[in-house]
Amino acid sequence: MEPAAASTEPERAGRRLTMPHLVVDVSGHGLGHLGQVVPVLQALRRDLPALRLTLRTTRSEPLVACQLGLEAAVAPPAVEAAIPMRDPLTVDAAATAQAFAALHADWPAAVACERRALARLAPDAVLADVPYTGLQAAAELGVPATAMCSFNWLEAYTAYAGQRPEAERIQGQIRRAYEAADRFLQPRPHTAMRGLTSTRTIGPVARVGTPRPRQLRDQLGVEAEAALVLVTWGGMGGAVFPSLPRCPGVVWLQPDAPADRPDVRDAARTDLAHADLIASADAVVTKSGYATLAEALAAGTRVCMVSRPAWPEDAVLRQWLAEHGTSVVIGGGEARPERLAEAVAALLARPRSEPVAPTGPAEAAEALRADLEPADRSWPAAGRR
């Protein structure tokens, strides 16, 4: 079934656009990919106030509007292989291999579907974090395209399905799709991305939250002396710890707080944005994943990270935390309440870290602006490549 067009008026071939139009493909794997593109799109809209945005995503229009804070259309997502999770830390390797095999069983047909979807939207440029079917389709349409992420699906596929008999063929198709993009922007810290040649490192990408600790405590009914520790798994369902420990002087903040735990408060009871929650908390407990860690370091908030060594980003994120953050890393096999209690006590005994400046959004916006400000914005962009 082909994706339907977005709710904006489609452009006709050869019609001169009055406003530049950027289509953004956002992976449905967790919330981190949306968290990476949001500050870039906000920076870009400041430079180009008339910019039209269409996000192709599984996320709902209200969630996108809330996160983005900008007017944008939402369209059905780009075709993408899922990476199913058994829990917030564990990838289902067999299901992942099956998902990629299904997508690549008829790769030309998948790309053709994306070409038709993009042709209806008629963008001036495409940004992908980090699906790759739209990048291949954009190249075939002659539309400038940018990939951006701290890792990529070629690395993830190789990590979990690289020994499969069909792996070499699938890896080659993924690699060529990423290479079809004009550039691959890599927010620091990022993986090595071996095999890709159009890469360019940029600064960290993060939403910068506003600390509102008094407002947060007032909304939750938490006394000023208590330490507030946010527990978040980046949009992944399930729990890492069988239960949260009872720690004197600590109040936990998480979704769906149990009714019998007065020391655990429901995150839904506050109207603060996620980045503001991170900036207002005394510490954050999370898994190894870019967006939450970047937002915590941008705010100087203490971090307890639960490691997942098989995940492509894990090693670079652990190193980044060690260099720039007040942090403790718990191994995935150590995810026990008593170990979390020790880690949080150690964190709260140390000062907050110096904030890390997220310079990446401005750098990414500058790169994208070059594709969105051509002298002639007629579409399709024949001859631009």
Coordinates of C-alpha atoms in Angstrom, one line a residue:
M1 CA 0.0 0.0 0.0
E2 CA 1.5 3.3 -1.0
P3 CA 1.7 6.2 1.5
A4 CA -1.0 8.9 1.1
A5 CA 0.0 12.4 0.3
A6 CA 0.3 14.9 3.2
S7 CA -2.5 17.3 3.9
T8 CA -0.7 20.1 2.1
E9 CA -1.4 21.0 -1.5
P10 CA 0.9 19.0 -3.8
E11 CA 3.1 20.9 -6.2
R12 CA 3.1 20.3 -9.9
A13 CA 6.2 19.6 -12.0
G14 CA 7.6 22.9 -13.3
R15 CA 5.6 25.1 -10.9
R16 CA 7.7 27.7 -9.2
L17 CA 7.4 27.4 -5.4
T18 CA 6.8 30.5 -3.4
M19 CA 8.3 28.9 -0.3
P20 CA 11.1 26.3 0.1
H21 CA 9.8 22.9 1.1
L22 CA 11.8 20.4 3.2
V23 CA 10.6 16.8 3.7
V24 CA 12.0 15.2 6.8
D25 CA 12.1 11.4 7.2
V26 CA 12.2 10.5 10.9
S27 CA 12.8 6.9 12.1
G28 CA 10.1 5.4 14.2
H29 CA 12.7 3.6 16.4
G30 CA 12.2 5.3 19.7
L31 CA 11.9 9.1 20.2
G32 CA 15.6 9.9 19.9
H33 CA 15.5 10.5 16.1
L34 CA 12.7 13.1 16.5
G35 CA 14.8 14.6 19.3
Q36 CA 17.7 15.0 17.0
V37 CA 15.9 16.7 14.1
V38 CA 13.8 19.1 16.3
P39 CA 16.6 21.5 17.2
V40 CA 17.9 21.4 13.6
L41 CA 14.5 22.3 12.2
Q42 CA 14.0 25.0 14.8
A43 CA 17.4 26.6 13.8
L44 CA 16.5 26.3 10.1
R45 CA 13.1 27.9 10.5
R46 CA 14.8 30.9 12.3
D47 CA 17.0 31.3 9.2
L48 CA 14.1 30.6 6.7
P49 CA 10.9 31.8 8.3
A50 CA 8.8 30.9 5.2
L51 CA 10.1 27.3 5.2
R52 CA 7.5 24.6 4.7
L53 CA 8.1 21.4 6.7
T54 CA 6.6 18.0 6.1
L55 CA 7.7 15.3 8.5
R56 CA 7.2 11.7 7.4
T57 CA 6.9 9.9 10.7
T58 CA 5.0 7.3 12.7
R59 CA 4.6 10.0 15.4
S60 CA 1.2 11.7 15.8
E61 CA 0.7 15.2 14.6
P62 CA 0.0 16.5 18.1
L63 CA 3.3 15.0 19.4
V64 CA 5.2 16.5 16.5
A65 CA 3.7 19.9 17.0
C66 CA 4.4 19.7 20.8
Q67 CA 8.1 18.7 20.2
L68 CA 8.7 21.0 17.3
G69 CA 6.9 24.1 18.4
L70 CA 6.5 25.0 14.7
E71 CA 3.9 24.6 12.1
A72 CA 4.5 21.5 10.1
A73 CA 2.6 18.9 8.1
V74 CA 2.8 15.2 9.0
A75 CA 2.7 12.5 6.3
P76 CA 3.0 8.7 6.4
P77 CA 6.5 7.5 7.2
A78 CA 9.1 6.4 4.7
V79 CA 9.3 2.7 4.2
E80 CA 11.7 1.4 6.9
A81 CA 12.8 -1.9 8.4
A82 CA 11.8 -2.1 12.1
I83 CA 14.3 -2.9 14.8
P84 CA 12.0 -4.7 17.4
M85 CA 13.0 -4.4 21.0
R86 CA 12.4 -7.1 23.6
D87 CA 12.8 -4.4 26.3
P88 CA 14.4 -1.0 26.4
L89 CA 17.9 -2.6 26.3
T90 CA 17.5 -5.7 24.1
V91 CA 17.1 -5.9 20.3
D92 CA 15.3 -8.9 18.9
A93 CA 18.0 -9.9 16.5
A94 CA 15.9 -12.5 14.6
A95 CA 13.0 -10.2 14.1
T96 CA 15.3 -7.4 13.0
A97 CA 16.9 -9.7 10.4
Q98 CA 13.4 -10.7 9.1
A99 CA 12.3 -7.0 8.9
F100 CA 15.4 -6.0 6.8
A101 CA 15.0 -9.1 4.6
A102 CA 11.4 -8.2 3.9
L103 CA 12.2 -4.6 3.0
H104 CA 15.0 -5.7 0.7
A105 CA 13.2 -8.7 -0.9
D106 CA 12.2 -6.3 -3.7
W107 CA 14.4 -3.3 -3.2
P108 CA 13.6 -1.6 -6.5
A109 CA 9.9 -1.8 -5.7
A110 CA 10.5 -0.2 -2.3
V111 CA 12.5 2.6 -3.8
A112 CA 9.9 3.1 -6.5
C113 CA 7.2 3.5 -3.8
E114 CA 9.3 6.2 -2.2
R115 CA 9.8 8.0 -5.5
R116 CA 6.1 8.3 -6.0
A117 CA 5.5 9.5 -2.4
L118 CA 8.2 12.1 -2.7
A119 CA 7.0 13.2 -6.2
R120 CA 3.6 13.9 -4.7
L121 CA 5.2 16.0 -1.9
A122 CA 7.5 17.8 -4.4
P123 CA 10.3 18.9 -1.9
D124 CA 13.2 21.2 -2.6
A125 CA 15.3 19.0 -0.3
V126 CA 15.1 15.9 1.9
L127 CA 16.5 15.3 5.4
A128 CA 16.6 11.8 6.9
D129 CA 17.3 10.7 10.4
V130 CA 18.1 7.9 9.6
P131 CA 15.8 6.0 7.1
Y132 CA 17.5 5.4 3.8
T133 CA 14.8 4.5 1.2
G134 CA 13.9 8.2 0.8
L135 CA 17.5 9.1 0.3
Q136 CA 17.8 6.6 -2.6
A137 CA 14.5 7.9 -4.1
A138 CA 15.5 11.5 -3.7
A139 CA 18.7 10.9 -5.6
E140 CA 16.8 9.2 -8.5
L141 CA 14.4 12.2 -8.6
G142 CA 17.3 14.7 -8.6
V143 CA 16.3 16.2 -5.2
P144 CA 19.1 17.2 -2.8
A145 CA 19.2 15.0 0.2
T146 CA 21.0 15.0 3.6
A147 CA 21.3 12.1 6.1
M148 CA 21.9 13.1 9.7
C149 CA 22.4 10.9 12.7
S150 CA 25.0 9.8 15.2
F151 CA 24.9 6.2 13.8
N152 CA 23.1 4.5 10.9
W153 CA 21.0 1.4 10.1
L154 CA 23.9 -0.2 8.2
E155 CA 25.8 -0.4 11.5
A156 CA 22.7 -1.7 13.3
Y157 CA 21.9 -4.3 10.7
T158 CA 25.5 -5.5 10.6
A159 CA 25.6 -5.7 14.4
Y160 CA 22.5 -7.9 14.7
A161 CA 22.2 -9.7 11.3
G162 CA 25.6 -9.3 9.7
Q163 CA 26.2 -13.1 9.6
R164 CA 23.1 -13.9 7.7
P165 CA 23.4 -15.4 4.1
E166 CA 21.6 -12.4 2.6
A167 CA 23.6 -9.8 4.6
E168 CA 26.2 -8.9 1.9
R169 CA 23.4 -8.0 -0.6
I170 CA 21.4 -6.0 2.0
Q171 CA 24.5 -4.2 3.3
G172 CA 25.4 -3.1 -0.2
Q173 CA 21.9 -1.7 -0.9
I174 CA 21.9 0.2 2.4
R175 CA 25.4 1.6 1.8
R176 CA 24.5 2.8 -1.7
A177 CA 21.4 4.4 -0.4
Y178 CA 23.3 6.4 2.2
E179 CA 26.0 7.2 -0.3
A180 CA 23.3 8.6 -2.6
A181 CA 22.8 11.5 -0.2
D182 CA 24.7 14.7 -0.8
R183 CA 26.1 14.5 2.7
F184 CA 25.8 12.5 5.9
L185 CA 26.0 14.9 8.9
Q186 CA 27.3 13.2 12.1
P187 CA 26.5 14.9 15.4
R188 CA 29.3 14.5 17.9
P189 CA 29.8 11.9 19.4
H190 CA 29.2 9.5 16.6
T191 CA 30.2 6.0 15.4
A192 CA 32.9 5.4 12.8
M193 CA 30.4 4.8 10.0
R194 CA 33.0 2.8 8.0
G195 CA 32.2 2.4 4.3
L196 CA 30.6 5.8 3.9
T197 CA 32.5 8.6 2.2
S198 CA 30.1 11.6 2.3
T199 CA 30.3 12.0 6.0
R200 CA 30.9 15.3 7.9
T201 CA 31.2 15.7 11.6
I202 CA 29.2 18.5 13.3
G203 CA 28.9 19.6 16.9
P204 CA 26.5 18.0 19.4
V205 CA 22.8 18.2 18.6
A206 CA 20.4 18.7 21.5
R207 CA 17.4 20.6 22.7
V208 CA 18.5 23.0 25.4
G209 CA 16.0 22.8 28.3
T210 CA 15.2 25.6 30.7
P211 CA 15.7 24.7 34.3
R212 CA 12.5 25.1 36.2
P213 CA 13.1 23.1 39.4
R214 CA 10.7 25.1 41.6
Q215 CA 7.9 24.8 39.1
L216 CA 8.5 21.1 38.7
R217 CA 8.4 20.5 42.5
D218 CA 5.3 22.7 42.9
Q219 CA 3.5 20.7 40.2
L220 CA 4.5 17.4 41.7
G221 CA 4.2 18.3 45.4
V222 CA 7.8 17.6 46.1
E223 CA 9.7 19.4 48.9
A224 CA 12.7 21.5 47.9
E225 CA 15.1 19.3 49.9
A226 CA 14.3 16.1 47.9
A227 CA 16.5 15.1 45.0
L228 CA 14.4 14.5 41.9
V229 CA 15.6 11.7 39.6
L230 CA 14.0 11.4 36.2
V231 CA 13.8 7.8 34.7
T232 CA 13.3 7.7 30.9
W233 CA 14.0 5.1 28.3
G234 CA 13.7 7.2 25.2
G235 CA 10.2 6.2 24.1
M236 CA 10.9 2.5 24.5
G237 CA 8.2 0.6 26.4
G238 CA 8.9 -1.7 29.4
A239 CA 11.2 -1.4 32.3
V240 CA 14.9 -2.0 32.8
F241 CA 14.8 -2.4 36.6
P242 CA 12.2 -4.8 38.2
S243 CA 11.5 -2.0 40.7
L244 CA 12.9 1.4 41.7
P245 CA 14.8 1.3 45.0
R246 CA 13.6 3.3 48.0
C247 CA 16.3 5.9 48.6
P248 CA 16.1 8.4 51.5
G249 CA 15.7 11.9 50.1
V250 CA 15.1 10.8 46.5
V251 CA 11.9 11.1 44.6
W252 CA 11.7 9.3 41.3
L253 CA 9.9 10.8 38.2
Q254 CA 8.7 8.3 35.6
P255 CA 5.6 7.6 33.4
D256 CA 2.8 5.6 35.1
A257 CA 3.9 5.9 38.7
P258 CA 2.6 3.1 41.0
A259 CA -0.1 4.2 43.4
D260 CA 1.6 2.6 46.4
R261 CA 4.9 4.5 46.0
P262 CA 4.8 8.1 47.4
D263 CA 8.4 8.4 46.4
V264 CA 7.6 7.9 42.7
R265 CA 5.7 10.6 40.8
D266 CA 4.0 10.5 37.4
A267 CA 5.8 12.5 34.7
A268 CA 2.5 13.1 33.1
R269 CA 1.5 15.4 36.0
T270 CA 3.8 18.1 34.8
D271 CA 3.4 20.3 31.7
L272 CA 7.2 20.8 31.3
A273 CA 8.7 19.8 28.0
H274 CA 11.0 16.8 28.1
A275 CA 14.2 18.9 27.7
D276 CA 13.0 21.1 30.6
L277 CA 12.3 18.1 32.7
I278 CA 15.9 16.9 32.2
A279 CA 17.3 20.4 32.9
S280 CA 15.2 20.6 36.1
A281 CA 16.0 17.2 37.5
D282 CA 18.9 16.5 39.8
A283 CA 19.8 13.4 37.8
V284 CA 18.6 11.3 34.9
V285 CA 18.5 7.5 34.6
T286 CA 18.4 6.3 31.0
K287 CA 19.8 3.8 28.5
S288 CA 22.7 4.4 26.1
G289 CA 21.0 6.5 23.4
Y290 CA 21.9 9.9 21.9
A291 CA 19.1 12.3 22.4
T292 CA 18.5 12.0 26.2
L293 CA 22.2 12.0 26.9
A294 CA 22.8 15.0 24.7
E295 CA 20.0 17.0 26.4
A296 CA 21.4 16.0 29.8
L297 CA 24.9 17.1 29.0
A298 CA 23.6 20.4 27.4
A299 CA 21.9 21.1 30.8
G300 CA 24.8 19.8 32.9
T301 CA 22.5 17.3 34.6
R302 CA 24.0 14.2 36.2
V303 CA 23.4 11.0 34.3
C304 CA 23.2 7.3 35.2
M305 CA 23.4 5.4 32.0
V306 CA 22.5 1.7 31.6
S307 CA 24.9 0.3 29.0
R308 CA 23.9 -2.0 26.1
P309 CA 27.2 -3.1 24.6
A310 CA 25.8 -4.6 21.4
W311 CA 24.2 -1.3 20.4
P312 CA 26.4 0.5 17.8
E313 CA 26.5 3.8 19.8
D314 CA 27.2 2.4 23.2
A315 CA 31.0 2.7 23.3
V316 CA 31.2 6.3 22.0
L317 CA 28.4 7.4 24.3
R318 CA 30.2 5.9 27.3
Q319 CA 33.4 7.7 26.4
W320 CA 31.5 11.0 25.8
L321 CA 29.9 10.8 29.2
A322 CA 33.3 10.0 30.9
E323 CA 34.8 13.1 29.2
H324 CA 32.1 15.6 29.7
G325 CA 29.5 14.6 32.3
T326 CA 28.9 13.8 35.9
S327 CA 28.0 10.2 35.3
V328 CA 27.8 6.6 36.4
V329 CA 27.5 3.7 33.9
I330 CA 25.7 0.5 34.9
G331 CA 26.2 -2.6 32.8
G332 CA 23.1 -4.1 31.4
G333 CA 23.7 -7.2 33.5
E334 CA 23.8 -5.1 36.7
A335 CA 20.3 -3.7 36.3
R336 CA 19.3 -4.4 39.8
P337 CA 17.5 -2.0 42.3
E338 CA 20.4 -2.0 44.7
R339 CA 23.0 -1.2 42.0
L340 CA 20.8 1.7 40.9
A341 CA 20.6 3.0 44.5
E342 CA 24.4 2.9 44.7
A343 CA 24.8 4.7 41.4
V344 CA 22.3 7.5 42.2
A345 CA 23.8 8.1 45.7
A346 CA 27.3 8.4 44.1
L347 CA 25.9 10.8 41.5
L348 CA 24.1 13.1 43.9
A349 CA 27.3 13.4 46.0
R350 CA 29.0 15.0 43.0
P351 CA 28.4 18.4 41.5
R352 CA 26.6 18.9 38.2
S353 CA 28.8 19.1 35.1
E354 CA 29.6 22.1 33.0
P355 CA 27.0 22.3 30.1
V356 CA 28.2 21.1 26.7
A357 CA 27.3 23.6 24.0
P358 CA 25.1 22.0 21.2
T359 CA 26.6 23.7 18.2
G360 CA 25.4 21.1 15.7
P361 CA 21.9 22.5 14.9
A362 CA 23.3 25.7 13.5
E363 CA 25.9 23.8 11.5
A364 CA 23.3 21.4 10.1
A365 CA 20.9 24.3 9.3
E366 CA 23.7 26.0 7.3
A367 CA 24.3 22.8 5.3
L368 CA 20.5 22.4 4.6
R369 CA 20.1 26.1 3.7
A370 CA 22.3 25.7 0.7
D371 CA 19.8 23.2 -0.8
L372 CA 16.8 25.3 0.1
E373 CA 17.9 28.6 -1.4
P374 CA 18.6 27.9 -5.1
A375 CA 18.2 30.7 -7.6
D376 CA 15.4 28.7 -9.3
R377 CA 13.1 26.6 -7.0
S378 CA 11.1 25.0 -9.8
W379 CA 10.5 21.3 -9.3
P380 CA 11.5 18.7 -10.3
A381 CA 15.1 19.8 -10.0
A382 CA 16.4 18.4 -13.2
G383 CA 20.1 19.0 -13.7
R384 CA 20.8 20.1 -10.1
R385 CA 22.8 17.0 -9.4

